[in-house]
Coordinates of C-alpha atoms in Angstrom, one line a residue:
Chain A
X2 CA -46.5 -129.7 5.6
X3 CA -49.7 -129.0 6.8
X4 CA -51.7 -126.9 4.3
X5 CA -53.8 -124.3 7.1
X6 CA -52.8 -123.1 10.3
X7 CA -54.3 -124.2 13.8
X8 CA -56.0 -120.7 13.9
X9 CA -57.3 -121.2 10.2
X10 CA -58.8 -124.4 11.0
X11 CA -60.6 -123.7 14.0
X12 CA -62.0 -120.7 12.4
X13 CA -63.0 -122.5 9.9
X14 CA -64.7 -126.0 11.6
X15 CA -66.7 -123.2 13.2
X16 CA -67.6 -121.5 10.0
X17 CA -68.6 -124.6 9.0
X18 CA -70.6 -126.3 12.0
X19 CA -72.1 -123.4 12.7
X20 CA -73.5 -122.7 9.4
X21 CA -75.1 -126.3 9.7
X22 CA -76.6 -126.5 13.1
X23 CA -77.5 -129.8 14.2
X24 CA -75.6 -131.6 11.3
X25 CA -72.9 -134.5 12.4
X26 CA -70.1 -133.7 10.7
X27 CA -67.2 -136.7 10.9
X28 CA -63.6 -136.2 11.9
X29 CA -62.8 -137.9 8.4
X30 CA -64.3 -134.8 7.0
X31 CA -62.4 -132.2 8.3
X32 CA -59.7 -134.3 8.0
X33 CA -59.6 -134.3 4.4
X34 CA -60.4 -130.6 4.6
X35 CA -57.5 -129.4 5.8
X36 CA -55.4 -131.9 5.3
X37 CA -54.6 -132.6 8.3
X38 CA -54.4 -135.8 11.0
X39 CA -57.3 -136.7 13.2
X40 CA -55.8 -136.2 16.2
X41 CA -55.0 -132.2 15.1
X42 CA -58.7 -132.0 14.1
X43 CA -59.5 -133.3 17.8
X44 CA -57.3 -130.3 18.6
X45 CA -58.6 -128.1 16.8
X46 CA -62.4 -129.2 18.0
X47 CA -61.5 -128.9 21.6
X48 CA -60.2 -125.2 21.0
X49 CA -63.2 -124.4 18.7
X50 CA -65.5 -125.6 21.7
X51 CA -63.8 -123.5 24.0
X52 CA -64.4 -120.5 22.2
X53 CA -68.3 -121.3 21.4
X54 CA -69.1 -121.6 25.1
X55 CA -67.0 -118.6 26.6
X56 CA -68.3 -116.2 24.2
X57 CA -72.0 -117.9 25.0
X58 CA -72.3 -118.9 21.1
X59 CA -73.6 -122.0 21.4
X60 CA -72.1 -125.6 22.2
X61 CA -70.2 -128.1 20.3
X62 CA -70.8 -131.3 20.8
X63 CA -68.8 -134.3 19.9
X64 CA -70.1 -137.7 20.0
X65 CA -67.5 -140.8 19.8
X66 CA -67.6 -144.1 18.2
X67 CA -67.7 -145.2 14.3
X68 CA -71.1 -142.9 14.0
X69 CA -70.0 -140.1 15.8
X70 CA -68.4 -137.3 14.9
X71 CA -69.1 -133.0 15.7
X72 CA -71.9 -131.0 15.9
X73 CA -73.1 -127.4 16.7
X74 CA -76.3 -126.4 18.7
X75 CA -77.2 -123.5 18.8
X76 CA -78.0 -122.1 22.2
X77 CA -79.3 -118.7 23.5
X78 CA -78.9 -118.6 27.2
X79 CA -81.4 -117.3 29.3
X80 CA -80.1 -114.0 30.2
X81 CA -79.4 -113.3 26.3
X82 CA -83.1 -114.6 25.3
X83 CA -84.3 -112.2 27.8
X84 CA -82.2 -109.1 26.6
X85 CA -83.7 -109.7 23.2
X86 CA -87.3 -110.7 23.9
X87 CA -87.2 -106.8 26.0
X88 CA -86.3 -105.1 23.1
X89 CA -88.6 -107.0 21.3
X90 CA -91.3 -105.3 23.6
X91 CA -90.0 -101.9 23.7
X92 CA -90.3 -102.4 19.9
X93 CA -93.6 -104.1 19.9
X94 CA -95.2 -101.4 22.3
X95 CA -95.2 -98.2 20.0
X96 CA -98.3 -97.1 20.0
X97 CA -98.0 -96.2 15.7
X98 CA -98.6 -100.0 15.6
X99 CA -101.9 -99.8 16.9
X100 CA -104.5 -100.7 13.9
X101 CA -107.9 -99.6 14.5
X102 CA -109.8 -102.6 16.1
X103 CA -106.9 -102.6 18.5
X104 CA -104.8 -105.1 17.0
X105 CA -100.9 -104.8 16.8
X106 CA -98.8 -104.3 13.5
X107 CA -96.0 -106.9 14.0
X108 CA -95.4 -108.4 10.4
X109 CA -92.2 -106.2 10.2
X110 CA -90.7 -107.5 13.1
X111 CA -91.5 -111.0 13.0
X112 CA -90.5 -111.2 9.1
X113 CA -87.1 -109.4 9.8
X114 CA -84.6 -112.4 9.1
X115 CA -82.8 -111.1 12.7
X116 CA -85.9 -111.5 15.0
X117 CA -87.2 -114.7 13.2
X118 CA -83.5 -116.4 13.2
X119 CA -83.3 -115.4 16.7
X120 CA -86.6 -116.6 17.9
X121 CA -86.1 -120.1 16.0
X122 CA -82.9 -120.2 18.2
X123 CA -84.7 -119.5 21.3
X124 CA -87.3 -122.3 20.5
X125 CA -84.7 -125.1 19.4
X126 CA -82.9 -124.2 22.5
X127 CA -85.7 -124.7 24.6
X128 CA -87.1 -127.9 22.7
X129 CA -83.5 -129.3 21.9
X130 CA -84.4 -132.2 23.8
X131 CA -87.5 -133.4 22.3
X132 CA -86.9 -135.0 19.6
X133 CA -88.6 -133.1 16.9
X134 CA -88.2 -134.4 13.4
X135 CA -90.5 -131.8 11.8
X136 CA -91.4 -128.5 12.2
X137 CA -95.1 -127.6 11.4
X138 CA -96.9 -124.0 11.2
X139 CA -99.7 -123.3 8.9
X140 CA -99.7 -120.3 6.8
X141 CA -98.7 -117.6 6.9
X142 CA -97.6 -115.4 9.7
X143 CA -96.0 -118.0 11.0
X144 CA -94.0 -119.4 8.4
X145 CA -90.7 -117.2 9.1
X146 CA -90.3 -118.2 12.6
X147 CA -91.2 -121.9 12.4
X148 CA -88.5 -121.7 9.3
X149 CA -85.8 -120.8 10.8
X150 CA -86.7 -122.6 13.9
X151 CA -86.4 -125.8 11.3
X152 CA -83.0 -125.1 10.4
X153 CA -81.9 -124.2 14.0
X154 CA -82.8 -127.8 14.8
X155 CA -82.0 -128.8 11.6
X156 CA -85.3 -130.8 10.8
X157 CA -87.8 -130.3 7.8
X158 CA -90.3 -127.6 7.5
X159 CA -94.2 -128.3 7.0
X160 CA -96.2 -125.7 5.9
X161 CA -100.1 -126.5 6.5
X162 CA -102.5 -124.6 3.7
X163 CA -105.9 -123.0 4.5
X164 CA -106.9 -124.1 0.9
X165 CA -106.3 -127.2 -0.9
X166 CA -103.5 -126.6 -3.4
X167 CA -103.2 -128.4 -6.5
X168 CA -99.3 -129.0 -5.9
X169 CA -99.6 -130.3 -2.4
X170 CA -100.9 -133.5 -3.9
X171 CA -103.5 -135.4 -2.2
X172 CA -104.2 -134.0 1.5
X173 CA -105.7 -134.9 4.5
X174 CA -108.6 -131.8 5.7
X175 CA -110.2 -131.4 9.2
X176 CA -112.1 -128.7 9.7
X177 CA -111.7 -126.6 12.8
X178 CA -113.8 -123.6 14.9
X179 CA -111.3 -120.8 15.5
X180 CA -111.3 -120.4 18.9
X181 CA -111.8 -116.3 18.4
X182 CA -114.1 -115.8 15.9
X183 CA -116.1 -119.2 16.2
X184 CA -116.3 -119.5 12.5
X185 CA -115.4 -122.8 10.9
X186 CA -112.2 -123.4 8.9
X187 CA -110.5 -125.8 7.1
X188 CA -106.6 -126.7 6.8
X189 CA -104.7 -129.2 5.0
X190 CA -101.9 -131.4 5.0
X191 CA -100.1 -133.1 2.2
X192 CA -100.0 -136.8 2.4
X193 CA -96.6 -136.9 1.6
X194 CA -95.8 -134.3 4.0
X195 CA -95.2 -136.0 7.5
X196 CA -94.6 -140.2 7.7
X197 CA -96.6 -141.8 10.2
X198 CA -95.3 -141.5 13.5
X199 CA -92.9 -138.8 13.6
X200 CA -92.5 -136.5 16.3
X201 CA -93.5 -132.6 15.2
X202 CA -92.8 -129.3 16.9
X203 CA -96.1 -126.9 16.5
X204 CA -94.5 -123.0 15.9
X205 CA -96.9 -120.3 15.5
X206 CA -96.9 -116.5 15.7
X207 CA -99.8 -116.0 18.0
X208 CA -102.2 -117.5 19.9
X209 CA -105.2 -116.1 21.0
X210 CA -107.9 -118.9 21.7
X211 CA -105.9 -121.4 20.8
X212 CA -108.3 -123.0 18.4
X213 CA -105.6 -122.8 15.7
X214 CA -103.3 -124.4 17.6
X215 CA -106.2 -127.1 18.5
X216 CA -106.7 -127.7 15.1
X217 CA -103.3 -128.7 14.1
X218 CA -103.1 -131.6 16.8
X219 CA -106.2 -132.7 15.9
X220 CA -105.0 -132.7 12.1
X221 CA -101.5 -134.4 13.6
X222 CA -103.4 -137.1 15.0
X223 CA -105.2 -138.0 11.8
X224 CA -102.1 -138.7 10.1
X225 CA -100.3 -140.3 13.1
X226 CA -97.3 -138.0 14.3
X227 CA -97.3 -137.4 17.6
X228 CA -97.0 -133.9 18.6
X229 CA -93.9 -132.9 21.1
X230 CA -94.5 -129.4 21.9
X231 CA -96.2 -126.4 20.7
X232 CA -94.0 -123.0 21.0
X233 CA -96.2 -119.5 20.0
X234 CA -94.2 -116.1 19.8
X235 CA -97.0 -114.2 21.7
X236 CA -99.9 -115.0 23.6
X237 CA -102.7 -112.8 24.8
X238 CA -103.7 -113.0 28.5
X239 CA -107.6 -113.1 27.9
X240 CA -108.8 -115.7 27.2
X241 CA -106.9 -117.3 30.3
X242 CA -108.1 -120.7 29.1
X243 CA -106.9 -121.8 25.8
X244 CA -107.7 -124.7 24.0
X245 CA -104.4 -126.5 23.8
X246 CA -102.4 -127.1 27.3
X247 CA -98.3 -127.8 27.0
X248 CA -97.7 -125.1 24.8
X249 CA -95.0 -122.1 25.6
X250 CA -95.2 -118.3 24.8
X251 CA -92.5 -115.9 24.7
X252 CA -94.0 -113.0 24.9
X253 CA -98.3 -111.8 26.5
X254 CA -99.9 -109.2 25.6
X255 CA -102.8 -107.6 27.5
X256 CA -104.9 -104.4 26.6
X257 CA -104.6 -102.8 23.4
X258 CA -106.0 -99.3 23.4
X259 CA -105.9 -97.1 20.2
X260 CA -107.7 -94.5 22.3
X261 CA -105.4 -94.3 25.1
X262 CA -102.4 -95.1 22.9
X263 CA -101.8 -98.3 24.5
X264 CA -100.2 -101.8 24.2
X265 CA -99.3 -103.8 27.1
X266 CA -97.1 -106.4 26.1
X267 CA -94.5 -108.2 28.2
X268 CA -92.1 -111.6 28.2
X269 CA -94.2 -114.4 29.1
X270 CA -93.2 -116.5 32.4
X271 CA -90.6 -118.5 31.0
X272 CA -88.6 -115.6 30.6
X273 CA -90.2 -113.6 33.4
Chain B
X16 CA -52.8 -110.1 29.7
X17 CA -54.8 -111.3 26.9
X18 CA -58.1 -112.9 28.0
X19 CA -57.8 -115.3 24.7
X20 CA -55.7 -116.3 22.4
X21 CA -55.1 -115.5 18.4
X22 CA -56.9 -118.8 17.4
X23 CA -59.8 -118.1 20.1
X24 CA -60.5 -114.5 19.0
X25 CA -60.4 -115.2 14.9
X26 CA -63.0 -117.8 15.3
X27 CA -64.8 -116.1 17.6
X28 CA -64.8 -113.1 14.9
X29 CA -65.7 -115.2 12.2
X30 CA -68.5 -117.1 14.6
X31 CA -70.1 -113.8 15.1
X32 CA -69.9 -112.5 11.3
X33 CA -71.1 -115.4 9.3
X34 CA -74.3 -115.6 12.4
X35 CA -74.9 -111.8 11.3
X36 CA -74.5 -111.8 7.3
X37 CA -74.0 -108.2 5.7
X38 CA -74.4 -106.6 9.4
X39 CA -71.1 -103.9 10.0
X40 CA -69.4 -104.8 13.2
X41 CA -67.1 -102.1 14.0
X42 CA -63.5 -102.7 15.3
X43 CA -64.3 -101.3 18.7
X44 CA -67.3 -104.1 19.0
X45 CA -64.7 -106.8 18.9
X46 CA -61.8 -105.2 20.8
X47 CA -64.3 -104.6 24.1
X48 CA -65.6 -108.4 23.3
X49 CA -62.6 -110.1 23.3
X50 CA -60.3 -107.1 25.5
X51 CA -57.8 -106.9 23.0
X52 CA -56.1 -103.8 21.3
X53 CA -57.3 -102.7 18.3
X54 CA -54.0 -103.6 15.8
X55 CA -54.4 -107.2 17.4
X56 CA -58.1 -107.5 15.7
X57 CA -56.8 -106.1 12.7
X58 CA -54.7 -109.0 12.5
X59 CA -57.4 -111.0 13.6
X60 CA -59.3 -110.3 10.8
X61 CA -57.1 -110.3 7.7
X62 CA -56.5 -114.0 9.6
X63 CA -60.3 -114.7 9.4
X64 CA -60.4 -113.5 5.8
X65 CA -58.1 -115.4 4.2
X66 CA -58.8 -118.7 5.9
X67 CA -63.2 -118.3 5.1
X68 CA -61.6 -116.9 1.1
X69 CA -59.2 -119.9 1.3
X70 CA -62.3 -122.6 1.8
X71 CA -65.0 -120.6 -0.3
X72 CA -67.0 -119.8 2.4
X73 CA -67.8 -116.5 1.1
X74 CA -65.9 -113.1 1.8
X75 CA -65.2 -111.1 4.7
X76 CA -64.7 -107.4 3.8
X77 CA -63.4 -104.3 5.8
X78 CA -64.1 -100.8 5.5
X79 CA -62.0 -97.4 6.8
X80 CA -62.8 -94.8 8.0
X81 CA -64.8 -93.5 11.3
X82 CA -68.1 -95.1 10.4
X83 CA -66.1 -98.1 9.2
X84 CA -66.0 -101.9 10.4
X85 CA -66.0 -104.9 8.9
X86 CA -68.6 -107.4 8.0
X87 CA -69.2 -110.9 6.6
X88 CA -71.1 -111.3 2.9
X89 CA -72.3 -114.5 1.9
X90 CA -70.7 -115.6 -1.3
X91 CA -71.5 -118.6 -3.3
X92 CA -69.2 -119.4 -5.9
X93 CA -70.0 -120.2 -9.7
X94 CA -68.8 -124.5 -8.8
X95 CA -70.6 -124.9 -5.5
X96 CA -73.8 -123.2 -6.9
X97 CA -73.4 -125.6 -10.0
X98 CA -72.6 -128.9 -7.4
X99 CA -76.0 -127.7 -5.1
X100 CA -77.9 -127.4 -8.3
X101 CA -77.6 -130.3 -10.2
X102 CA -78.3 -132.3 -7.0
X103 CA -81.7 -130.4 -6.0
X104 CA -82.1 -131.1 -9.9
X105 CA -81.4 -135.0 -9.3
X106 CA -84.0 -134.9 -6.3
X107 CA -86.7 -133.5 -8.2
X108 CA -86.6 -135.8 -11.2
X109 CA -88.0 -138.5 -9.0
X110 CA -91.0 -139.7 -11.1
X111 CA -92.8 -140.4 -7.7
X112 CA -92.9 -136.8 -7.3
X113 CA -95.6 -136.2 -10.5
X114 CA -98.8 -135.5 -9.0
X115 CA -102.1 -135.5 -11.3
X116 CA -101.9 -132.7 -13.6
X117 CA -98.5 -133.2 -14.3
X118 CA -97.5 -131.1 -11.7
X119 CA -94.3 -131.2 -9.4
X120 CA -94.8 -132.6 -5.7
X121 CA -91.6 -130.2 -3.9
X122 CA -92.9 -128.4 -1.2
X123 CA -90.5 -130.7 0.9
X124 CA -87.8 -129.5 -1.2
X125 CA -88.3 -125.6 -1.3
X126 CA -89.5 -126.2 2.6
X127 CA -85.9 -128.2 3.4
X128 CA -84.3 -125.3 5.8
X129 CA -81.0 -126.6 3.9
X130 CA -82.0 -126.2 0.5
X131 CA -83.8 -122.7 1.2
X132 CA -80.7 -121.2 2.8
X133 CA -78.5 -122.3 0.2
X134 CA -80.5 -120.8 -2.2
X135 CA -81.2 -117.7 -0.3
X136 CA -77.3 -117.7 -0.4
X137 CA -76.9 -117.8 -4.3
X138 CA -79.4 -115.2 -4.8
X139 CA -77.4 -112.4 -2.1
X140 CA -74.8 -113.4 -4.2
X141 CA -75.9 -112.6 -7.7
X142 CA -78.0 -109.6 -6.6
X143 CA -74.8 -108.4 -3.6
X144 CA -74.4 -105.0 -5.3
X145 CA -77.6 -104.5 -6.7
X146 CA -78.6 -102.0 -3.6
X147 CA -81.3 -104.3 -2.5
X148 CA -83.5 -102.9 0.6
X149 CA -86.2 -105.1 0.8
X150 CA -86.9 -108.2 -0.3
X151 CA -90.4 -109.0 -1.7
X152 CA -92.6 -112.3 -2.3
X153 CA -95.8 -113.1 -2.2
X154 CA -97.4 -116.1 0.1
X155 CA -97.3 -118.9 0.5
X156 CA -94.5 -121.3 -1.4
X157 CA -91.9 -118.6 -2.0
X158 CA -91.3 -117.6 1.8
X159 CA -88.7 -119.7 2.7
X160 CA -86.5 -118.8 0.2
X161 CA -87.4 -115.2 0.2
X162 CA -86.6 -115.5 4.4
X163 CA -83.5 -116.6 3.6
X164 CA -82.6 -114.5 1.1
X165 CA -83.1 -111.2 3.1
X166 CA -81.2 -112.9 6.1
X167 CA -78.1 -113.3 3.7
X168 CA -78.5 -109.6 2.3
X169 CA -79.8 -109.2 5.6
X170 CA -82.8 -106.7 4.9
X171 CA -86.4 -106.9 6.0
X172 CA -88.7 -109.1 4.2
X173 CA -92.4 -108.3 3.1
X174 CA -94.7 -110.7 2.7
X175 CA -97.7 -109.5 -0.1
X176 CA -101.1 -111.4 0.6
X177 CA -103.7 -112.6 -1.8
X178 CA -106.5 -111.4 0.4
X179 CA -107.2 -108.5 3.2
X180 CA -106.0 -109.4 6.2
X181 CA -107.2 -106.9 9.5
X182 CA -103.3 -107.4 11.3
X183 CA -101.9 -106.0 7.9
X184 CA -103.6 -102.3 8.6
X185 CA -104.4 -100.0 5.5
X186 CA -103.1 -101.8 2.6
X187 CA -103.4 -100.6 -1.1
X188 CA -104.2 -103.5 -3.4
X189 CA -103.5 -104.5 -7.5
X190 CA -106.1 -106.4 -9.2
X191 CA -104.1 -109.2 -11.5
X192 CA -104.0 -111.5 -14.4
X193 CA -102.6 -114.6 -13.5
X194 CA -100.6 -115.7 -17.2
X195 CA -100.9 -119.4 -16.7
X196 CA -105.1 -119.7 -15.6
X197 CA -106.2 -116.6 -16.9
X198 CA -108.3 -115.8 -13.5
X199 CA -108.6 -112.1 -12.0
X200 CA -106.6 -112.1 -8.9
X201 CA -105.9 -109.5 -5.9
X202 CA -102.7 -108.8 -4.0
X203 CA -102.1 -106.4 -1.2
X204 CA -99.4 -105.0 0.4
X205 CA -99.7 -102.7 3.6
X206 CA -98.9 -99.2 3.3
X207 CA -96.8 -99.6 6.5
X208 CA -94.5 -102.2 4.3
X209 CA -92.2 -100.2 2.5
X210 CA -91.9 -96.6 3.0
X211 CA -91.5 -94.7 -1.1
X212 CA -88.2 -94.9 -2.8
X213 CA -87.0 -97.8 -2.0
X214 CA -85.3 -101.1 -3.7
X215 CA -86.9 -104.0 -3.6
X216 CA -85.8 -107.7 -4.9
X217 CA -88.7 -110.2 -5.7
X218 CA -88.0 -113.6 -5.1
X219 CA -90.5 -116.6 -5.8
X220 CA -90.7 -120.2 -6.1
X221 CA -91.8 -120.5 -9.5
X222 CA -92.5 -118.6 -12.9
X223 CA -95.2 -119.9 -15.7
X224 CA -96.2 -117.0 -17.7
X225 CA -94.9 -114.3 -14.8
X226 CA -98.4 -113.2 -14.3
X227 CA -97.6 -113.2 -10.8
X228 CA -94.4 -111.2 -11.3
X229 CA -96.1 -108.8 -13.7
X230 CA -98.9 -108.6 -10.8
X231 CA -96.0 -107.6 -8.0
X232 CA -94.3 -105.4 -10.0
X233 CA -97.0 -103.2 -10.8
X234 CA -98.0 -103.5 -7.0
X235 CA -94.7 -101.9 -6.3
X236 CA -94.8 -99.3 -8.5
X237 CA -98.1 -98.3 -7.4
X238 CA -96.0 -97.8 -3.6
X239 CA -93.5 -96.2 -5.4
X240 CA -90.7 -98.6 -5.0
X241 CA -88.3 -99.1 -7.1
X242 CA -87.6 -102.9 -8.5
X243 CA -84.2 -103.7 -8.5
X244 CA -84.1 -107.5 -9.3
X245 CA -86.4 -110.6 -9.9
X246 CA -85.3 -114.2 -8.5
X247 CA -87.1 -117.0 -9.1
X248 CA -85.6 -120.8 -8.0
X249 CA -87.6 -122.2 -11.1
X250 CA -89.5 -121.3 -14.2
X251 CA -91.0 -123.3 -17.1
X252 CA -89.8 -123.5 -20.9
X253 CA -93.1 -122.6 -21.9
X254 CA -94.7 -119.8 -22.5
X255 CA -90.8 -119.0 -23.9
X256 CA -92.5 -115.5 -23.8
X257 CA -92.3 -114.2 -19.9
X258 CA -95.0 -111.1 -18.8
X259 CA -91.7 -109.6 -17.0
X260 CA -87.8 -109.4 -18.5
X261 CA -85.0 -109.1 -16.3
X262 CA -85.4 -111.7 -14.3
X263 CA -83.4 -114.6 -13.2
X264 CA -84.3 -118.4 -12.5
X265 CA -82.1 -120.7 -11.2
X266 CA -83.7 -123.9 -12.6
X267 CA -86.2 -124.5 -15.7
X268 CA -88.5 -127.2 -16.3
X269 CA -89.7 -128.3 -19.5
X270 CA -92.0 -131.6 -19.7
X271 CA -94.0 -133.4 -17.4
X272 CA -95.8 -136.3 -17.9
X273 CA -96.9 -138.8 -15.2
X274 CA -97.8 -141.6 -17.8
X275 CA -93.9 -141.9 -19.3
X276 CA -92.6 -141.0 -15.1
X277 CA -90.5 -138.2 -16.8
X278 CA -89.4 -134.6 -15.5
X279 CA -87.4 -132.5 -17.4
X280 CA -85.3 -130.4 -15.1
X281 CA -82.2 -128.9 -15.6
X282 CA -80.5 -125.8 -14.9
X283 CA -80.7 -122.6 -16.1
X284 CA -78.7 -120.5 -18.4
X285 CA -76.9 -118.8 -15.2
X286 CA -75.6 -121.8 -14.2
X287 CA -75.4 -124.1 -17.0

């Protein structure tokens, strides 16, 4: 007799995929699971990716042969990354959150674990097919949203300092002009962070200049990954020219006036 | 007619709990979703709960009553906690993982979007009805695990800083001892973080003296919030004597030495 119920294992393979993302799970697995034969797990997988897609939940992938097994991506779709980068805005454009100098106070919203999963899911969507192995931001506004874009595509996290930190080991420094305020900084690595090689995925909050951003492929290249694609949650407009190309925003933003109780912020083109 | 069937809905229902930890869904939400009648969800859902009860997967709870619903709570039990443990345990032993000083090497550890949900997961758990609001930490190495923390109690997250930032606003500041180096440090929080009154759960990395503990608990009392709980995922035998009580660690370290390539790990009390 078979121990759980079609119903209770498809509920549960999903539970299960879906609290892994990107992790191959094999047949044998949920086979020993619930007890049951492969073929009823193949079933049961075929049901669960029914559901997934028609309720636009992600996608379930299978892949055959003695390495294979199932997997679940997570996937926003368009129209649903859209729906949620506007309300983002609407959020975003209160004019409370003006802070005199006319910059925007955001760290609520991009450190609220529903925003900063949902962003990560946006950006592994849209990078699935890179082949990122790590996830780098630098510290520290940054860190929520590269995080959880890490375990979207299930991948490490790399978390470049601004100082050198005795428990980071030995590092590798450059030192960089932030492409705002021209001043020089430094950043580090951790030599045992990233082998050479690897493919990284660049996720910041924001991105004015762009000398940040610059910074962290120059600091790539002097330990030999290879950078596949830089994704910031906002951009501003001015300066039009940044100092990275290849990189995608989700969201502009344009004038910030405390006076006129202003903040002109909008999705960015790829969601436009 | 039905648009899906029994198996489709409960693992669409559980799909969208477990993605939303501790958010209410109300019975209406699922009955438009899915266009079924009301007493057909209700089934649904005492299906959903018994098969993610049945494989540990935490606990799906439903409340009555006109501002009632049901929702999905992360749940860790006492054996799995114990299994996760003693392997992140096994990990950090590694005597290749001593850096000079004696210190740990485990940013790629703490960083590992596994092992920082999971942990994030055993800490909702132990502090599930301890009326948390917000969760606290201060940057850089405890983020991840306080991000995933407030996703599974799913509550806001505030990150403190160790030095004025402009995109923070006003902030009010504590001037503190740290207990291990005996140096004068500053934290701030902005006074847009967390509005008087409310409960707030620290979570860190690490605890030597508590220094840093001591330093954010004062910091919120200054804001008038109200301490509720202190998590930390690993603290050191010595000092025996902490600055703060009432705290919990899930691992403790005792000696490090690079020459004899030993690291004395284990876990703590809570889980030993």
């Amino acid at each position: 007799m078979e121990k759980f119920k079609r119903n209770e294992r498809v509920a549960g393979l999903i539970k299960i995929l879906s609290d892994n993302p990107n992790n191959l799970f094999s047949l044998n697995y949920f086979s020993e699971l619930f007890t049951a034969a492969k073929s009823t797990i193949s079933e049961d997988i075929a049901a669960a990716k029914k559901i997934v897609e028609q309720i636009s939940l992600g996608q379930i992938e299978t892949i055959s042969g003695a390495a294979g097994g199932v997997k679940y991506r997570p996937y926003v779709e368009n129209g649903d990354a859209i729906g949620f980068l506007d309300e983002l805005c609407e959020k975003l454009r209160d004019p409370k959150r003006i802070i005199p100098g006319n910059y925007i106070y955001m760290s609520d919203v991009i450190y609220d674990p529903r925003v900063s999963a949902k962003v990560g899911e946006i950006f592994a969507t849209h990078f699935m097919n890179s082949g990122v192995e790590y996830v780098v931001t630098i510290e520290t506004k940054g860190i929520t949203l590269a995080n959880m874009t890490a375990r979207a595509l299930n991948v490490p996290l790399v978390i470049l300092r601004r100082e050198n930190r005795v428990t980071e080991g030995s590092t590798v420094s450059i030192n960089y002009v932030s492409g705002s305020t021209k001043r020089i900084q430094t950043m580090f690595v951790s030599k045992r962070a990233i082998p050479e090689g690897k493919k990284v995925l660049i996720i910041d909050d924001f991105m004015k200049a762009g000398g940040t951003a610059k910074g962290i492929l120059d600091l790539m290249k002097e330990i030999k990954a290879e950078v596949c694609g830089i994704g910031v949650l906002m951009k501003t407009i001015e300066p039009k020219e940044k100092m990275v190309q290849d990189y995608i925003s989700l969201l502009e933003v344009g004038e910030v006036d405390e006076h006129k109780g202003l903040i002109n912020i909008y999705k960015d083109m790829l969601f436009s």
